[in-house]
Amino acid sequence: MDALFIFPDATVHDADVAAWLSRHDGELGKIARILIERLRDCGDDTRELIHDGRPTLCVEMAAFAYVDAYSRHAAIRFFAGASLPDPKLLLEGQGKRMRHVKLRSPADLNRPGLFALIDAAYHDMRQRLGPSQAP
């Protein structure tokens, strides 16, 4: 099994994530907000925190994705992206594990396959963790 990024301090709604979102406005901030909401909606066991300055979403304590807003695009990065099915060829990157999708405008949120990748990343991490350890 690949190494997991474990964050015991992840919480249901982290105030630091809300603060990060408040500092990112405009179209790229809107994209980031929508992505974070979609990641949160993956399951009742999603948790979040700021890691390396970016909102990071977890299944229980295991990170599966993070979001960032840059000067010209927003991005969603998947910690185990190299193993995700990507029939629409949205994923970029050559890393051993991580892959990302760049979004340059809110219209990019409608790209076919984007939300399927989010769901696949969540379910992939859920499967890697095995039966839920949550109380």
PDB file of C-alpha atoms in Angstrom:
ATOM      1  CA  MET A   1       0.000   0.000   0.000  1.00  0.00           C
ATOM      2  CA  ASP A   2       1.232   3.502  -0.808  1.00  0.00           C
ATOM      3  CA  ALA A   3       2.046   5.799   2.072  1.00  0.00           C
ATOM      4  CA  LEU A   4      -0.878   7.920   3.223  1.00  0.00           C
ATOM      5  CA  PHE A   5      -0.753  11.537   4.340  1.00  0.00           C
ATOM      6  CA  ILE A   6      -2.392  11.402   7.777  1.00  0.00           C
ATOM      7  CA  PHE A   7      -3.607  14.544   9.539  1.00  0.00           C
ATOM      8  CA  PRO A   8      -5.046  13.824  13.018  1.00  0.00           C
ATOM      9  CA  ASP A   9      -5.962  17.530  13.429  1.00  0.00           C
ATOM     10  CA  ALA A  10      -8.397  17.539  10.482  1.00  0.00           C
ATOM     11  CA  THR A  11     -11.897  18.654  11.507  1.00  0.00           C
ATOM     12  CA  VAL A  12     -15.355  18.777   9.966  1.00  0.00           C
ATOM     13  CA  HIS A  13     -15.219  22.526   9.200  1.00  0.00           C
ATOM     14  CA  ASP A  14     -11.878  24.123   9.959  1.00  0.00           C
ATOM     15  CA  ALA A  15     -11.967  27.861  10.726  1.00  0.00           C
ATOM     16  CA  ASP A  16      -8.615  28.234   8.956  1.00  0.00           C
ATOM     17  CA  VAL A  17     -10.175  26.949   5.726  1.00  0.00           C
ATOM     18  CA  ALA A  18     -12.930  29.561   6.046  1.00  0.00           C
ATOM     19  CA  ALA A  19     -10.268  32.231   6.609  1.00  0.00           C
ATOM     20  CA  TRP A  20      -8.344  31.031   3.534  1.00  0.00           C
ATOM     21  CA  LEU A  21     -11.504  31.257   1.439  1.00  0.00           C
ATOM     22  CA  SER A  22     -12.193  34.789   2.689  1.00  0.00           C
ATOM     23  CA  ARG A  23      -8.792  35.873   1.321  1.00  0.00           C
ATOM     24  CA  HIS A  24      -9.493  34.500  -2.172  1.00  0.00           C
ATOM     25  CA  ASP A  25     -12.121  36.442  -4.052  1.00  0.00           C
ATOM     26  CA  GLY A  26     -12.931  36.922  -7.718  1.00  0.00           C
ATOM     27  CA  GLU A  27     -13.411  34.112 -10.194  1.00  0.00           C
ATOM     28  CA  LEU A  28     -10.561  31.971  -8.865  1.00  0.00           C
ATOM     29  CA  GLY A  29     -11.872  32.274  -5.320  1.00  0.00           C
ATOM     30  CA  LYS A  30     -15.314  31.251  -6.566  1.00  0.00           C
ATOM     31  CA  ILE A  31     -13.815  28.186  -8.234  1.00  0.00           C
ATOM     32  CA  ALA A  32     -11.951  27.281  -5.028  1.00  0.00           C
ATOM     33  CA  ARG A  33     -15.123  27.635  -2.928  1.00  0.00           C
ATOM     34  CA  ILE A  34     -17.128  25.410  -5.253  1.00  0.00           C
ATOM     35  CA  LEU A  35     -14.392  22.765  -5.315  1.00  0.00           C
ATOM     36  CA  ILE A  36     -14.085  22.753  -1.528  1.00  0.00           C
ATOM     37  CA  GLU A  37     -17.859  22.460  -1.107  1.00  0.00           C
ATOM     38  CA  ARG A  38     -17.927  19.579  -3.591  1.00  0.00           C
ATOM     39  CA  LEU A  39     -15.078  17.834  -1.745  1.00  0.00           C
ATOM     40  CA  ARG A  40     -16.876  18.307   1.591  1.00  0.00           C
ATOM     41  CA  ASP A  41     -20.012  16.732   0.120  1.00  0.00           C
ATOM     42  CA  CYS A  42     -18.237  13.466  -0.758  1.00  0.00           C
ATOM     43  CA  GLY A  43     -19.127  11.824   2.543  1.00  0.00           C
ATOM     44  CA  ASP A  44     -19.917  12.285   6.214  1.00  0.00           C
ATOM     45  CA  ASP A  45     -16.349  11.290   7.030  1.00  0.00           C
ATOM     46  CA  THR A  46     -14.691  14.185   5.183  1.00  0.00           C
ATOM     47  CA  ARG A  47     -12.473  16.416   7.286  1.00  0.00           C
ATOM     48  CA  GLU A  48     -10.343  19.437   6.444  1.00  0.00           C
ATOM     49  CA  LEU A  49      -7.431  21.565   7.526  1.00  0.00           C
ATOM     50  CA  ILE A  50      -4.861  23.935   6.118  1.00  0.00           C
ATOM     51  CA  HIS A  51      -1.671  22.083   5.200  1.00  0.00           C
ATOM     52  CA  ASP A  52       1.241  23.885   3.564  1.00  0.00           C
ATOM     53  CA  GLY A  53      -1.010  26.931   3.219  1.00  0.00           C
ATOM     54  CA  ARG A  54      -3.746  25.142   1.252  1.00  0.00           C
ATOM     55  CA  PRO A  55      -7.173  23.731   2.119  1.00  0.00           C
ATOM     56  CA  THR A  56      -6.677  19.978   2.306  1.00  0.00           C
ATOM     57  CA  LEU A  57      -9.585  17.549   2.386  1.00  0.00           C
ATOM     58  CA  CYS A  58      -9.374  14.180   4.066  1.00  0.00           C
ATOM     59  CA  VAL A  59     -11.313  10.958   4.398  1.00  0.00           C
ATOM     60  CA  GLU A  60     -11.243  10.677   8.173  1.00  0.00           C
ATOM     61  CA  MET A  61      -7.582  11.681   8.672  1.00  0.00           C
ATOM     62  CA  ALA A  62      -6.154  10.640   5.273  1.00  0.00           C
ATOM     63  CA  ALA A  63      -5.716  13.437   2.725  1.00  0.00           C
ATOM     64  CA  PHE A  64      -7.258  12.852  -0.685  1.00  0.00           C
ATOM     65  CA  ALA A  65      -7.243  16.317  -2.301  1.00  0.00           C
ATOM     66  CA  TYR A  66      -6.300  19.934  -1.866  1.00  0.00           C
ATOM     67  CA  VAL A  67      -7.294  23.156  -3.570  1.00  0.00           C
ATOM     68  CA  ASP A  68      -5.281  26.252  -4.364  1.00  0.00           C
ATOM     69  CA  ALA A  69      -5.812  29.537  -6.182  1.00  0.00           C
ATOM     70  CA  TYR A  70      -2.908  30.989  -8.117  1.00  0.00           C
ATOM     71  CA  SER A  71      -2.676  34.234 -10.087  1.00  0.00           C
ATOM     72  CA  ARG A  72      -4.089  32.788 -13.330  1.00  0.00           C
ATOM     73  CA  HIS A  73      -5.817  29.556 -12.360  1.00  0.00           C
ATOM     74  CA  ALA A  74      -7.203  27.476  -9.532  1.00  0.00           C
ATOM     75  CA  ALA A  75      -6.207  23.856  -9.128  1.00  0.00           C
ATOM     76  CA  ILE A  76      -7.397  20.725  -7.434  1.00  0.00           C
ATOM     77  CA  ARG A  77      -4.680  18.205  -6.648  1.00  0.00           C
ATOM     78  CA  PHE A  78      -5.290  14.581  -5.833  1.00  0.00           C
ATOM     79  CA  PHE A  79      -2.843  12.848  -3.497  1.00  0.00           C
ATOM     80  CA  ALA A  80      -3.323   9.470  -5.242  1.00  0.00           C
ATOM     81  CA  GLY A  81      -4.212  10.964  -8.626  1.00  0.00           C
ATOM     82  CA  ALA A  82      -1.895   8.698 -10.602  1.00  0.00           C
ATOM     83  CA  SER A  83      -4.140   5.744  -9.756  1.00  0.00           C
ATOM     84  CA  LEU A  84      -7.457   7.424 -10.627  1.00  0.00           C
ATOM     85  CA  PRO A  85      -9.472   6.576 -13.733  1.00  0.00           C
ATOM     86  CA  ASP A  86      -9.379   9.619 -16.044  1.00  0.00           C
ATOM     87  CA  PRO A  87     -11.323   8.834 -19.231  1.00  0.00           C
ATOM     88  CA  LYS A  88     -11.713  12.574 -20.035  1.00  0.00           C
ATOM     89  CA  LEU A  89      -7.927  13.114 -19.709  1.00  0.00           C
ATOM     90  CA  LEU A  90      -8.230  16.023 -17.278  1.00  0.00           C
ATOM     91  CA  LEU A  91      -5.353  15.101 -14.988  1.00  0.00           C
ATOM     92  CA  GLU A  92      -1.964  16.741 -15.427  1.00  0.00           C
ATOM     93  CA  GLY A  93       1.393  15.979 -13.869  1.00  0.00           C
ATOM     94  CA  GLN A  94       4.083  13.364 -13.966  1.00  0.00           C
ATOM     95  CA  GLY A  95       4.629  12.716 -10.254  1.00  0.00           C
ATOM     96  CA  LYS A  96       4.734   9.218  -8.822  1.00  0.00           C
ATOM     97  CA  ARG A  97       1.390   9.712  -7.019  1.00  0.00           C
ATOM     98  CA  MET A  98      -0.064  13.218  -7.343  1.00  0.00           C
ATOM     99  CA  ARG A  99      -2.006  14.648 -10.284  1.00  0.00           C
ATOM    100  CA  HIS A 100      -3.921  17.899 -10.697  1.00  0.00           C
ATOM    101  CA  VAL A 101      -6.551  19.669 -12.758  1.00  0.00           C
ATOM    102  CA  LYS A 102      -6.205  23.373 -13.594  1.00  0.00           C
ATOM    103  CA  LEU A 103      -9.298  25.549 -13.819  1.00  0.00           C
ATOM    104  CA  ARG A 104      -8.982  28.993 -15.407  1.00  0.00           C
ATOM    105  CA  SER A 105     -12.615  30.133 -15.291  1.00  0.00           C
ATOM    106  CA  PRO A 106     -15.855  29.110 -13.565  1.00  0.00           C
ATOM    107  CA  ALA A 107     -16.929  27.491 -16.853  1.00  0.00           C
ATOM    108  CA  ASP A 108     -14.163  24.916 -16.309  1.00  0.00           C
ATOM    109  CA  LEU A 109     -16.196  23.557 -13.386  1.00  0.00           C
ATOM    110  CA  ASN A 110     -18.545  22.134 -16.036  1.00  0.00           C
ATOM    111  CA  ARG A 111     -15.827  20.080 -17.727  1.00  0.00           C
ATOM    112  CA  PRO A 112     -17.086  16.528 -18.196  1.00  0.00           C
ATOM    113  CA  GLY A 113     -15.432  14.173 -15.772  1.00  0.00           C
ATOM    114  CA  LEU A 114     -14.298  16.735 -13.174  1.00  0.00           C
ATOM    115  CA  PHE A 115     -16.761  15.798 -10.455  1.00  0.00           C
ATOM    116  CA  ALA A 116     -16.324  12.102 -11.310  1.00  0.00           C
ATOM    117  CA  LEU A 117     -12.601  12.533 -10.537  1.00  0.00           C
ATOM    118  CA  ILE A 118     -13.463  14.073  -7.174  1.00  0.00           C
ATOM    119  CA  ASP A 119     -15.764  11.164  -6.360  1.00  0.00           C
ATOM    120  CA  ALA A 120     -13.162   8.650  -7.537  1.00  0.00           C
ATOM    121  CA  ALA A 121     -10.469  10.261  -5.361  1.00  0.00           C
ATOM    122  CA  TYR A 122     -12.729  10.116  -2.300  1.00  0.00           C
ATOM    123  CA  HIS A 123     -13.752   6.493  -2.899  1.00  0.00           C
ATOM    124  CA  ASP A 124     -10.175   5.468  -3.677  1.00  0.00           C
ATOM    125  CA  MET A 125      -8.989   6.847  -0.337  1.00  0.00           C
ATOM    126  CA  ARG A 126     -11.991   5.366   1.473  1.00  0.00           C
ATOM    127  CA  GLN A 127     -11.015   1.963   0.037  1.00  0.00           C
ATOM    128  CA  ARG A 128      -7.339   2.418   0.967  1.00  0.00           C
ATOM    129  CA  LEU A 129      -8.387   3.076   4.575  1.00  0.00           C
ATOM    130  CA  GLY A 130     -10.594   0.022   4.799  1.00  0.00           C
ATOM    131  CA  PRO A 131     -13.581  -0.092   7.174  1.00  0.00           C
ATOM    132  CA  SER A 132     -14.289   3.225   8.852  1.00  0.00           C
ATOM    133  CA  GLN A 133     -12.517   3.853  12.136  1.00  0.00           C
ATOM    134  CA  ALA A 134     -14.800   6.766  12.988  1.00  0.00           C
ATOM    135  CA  PRO A 135     -16.892   6.427  16.174  1.00  0.00           C
TER     136      PRO A 135
END
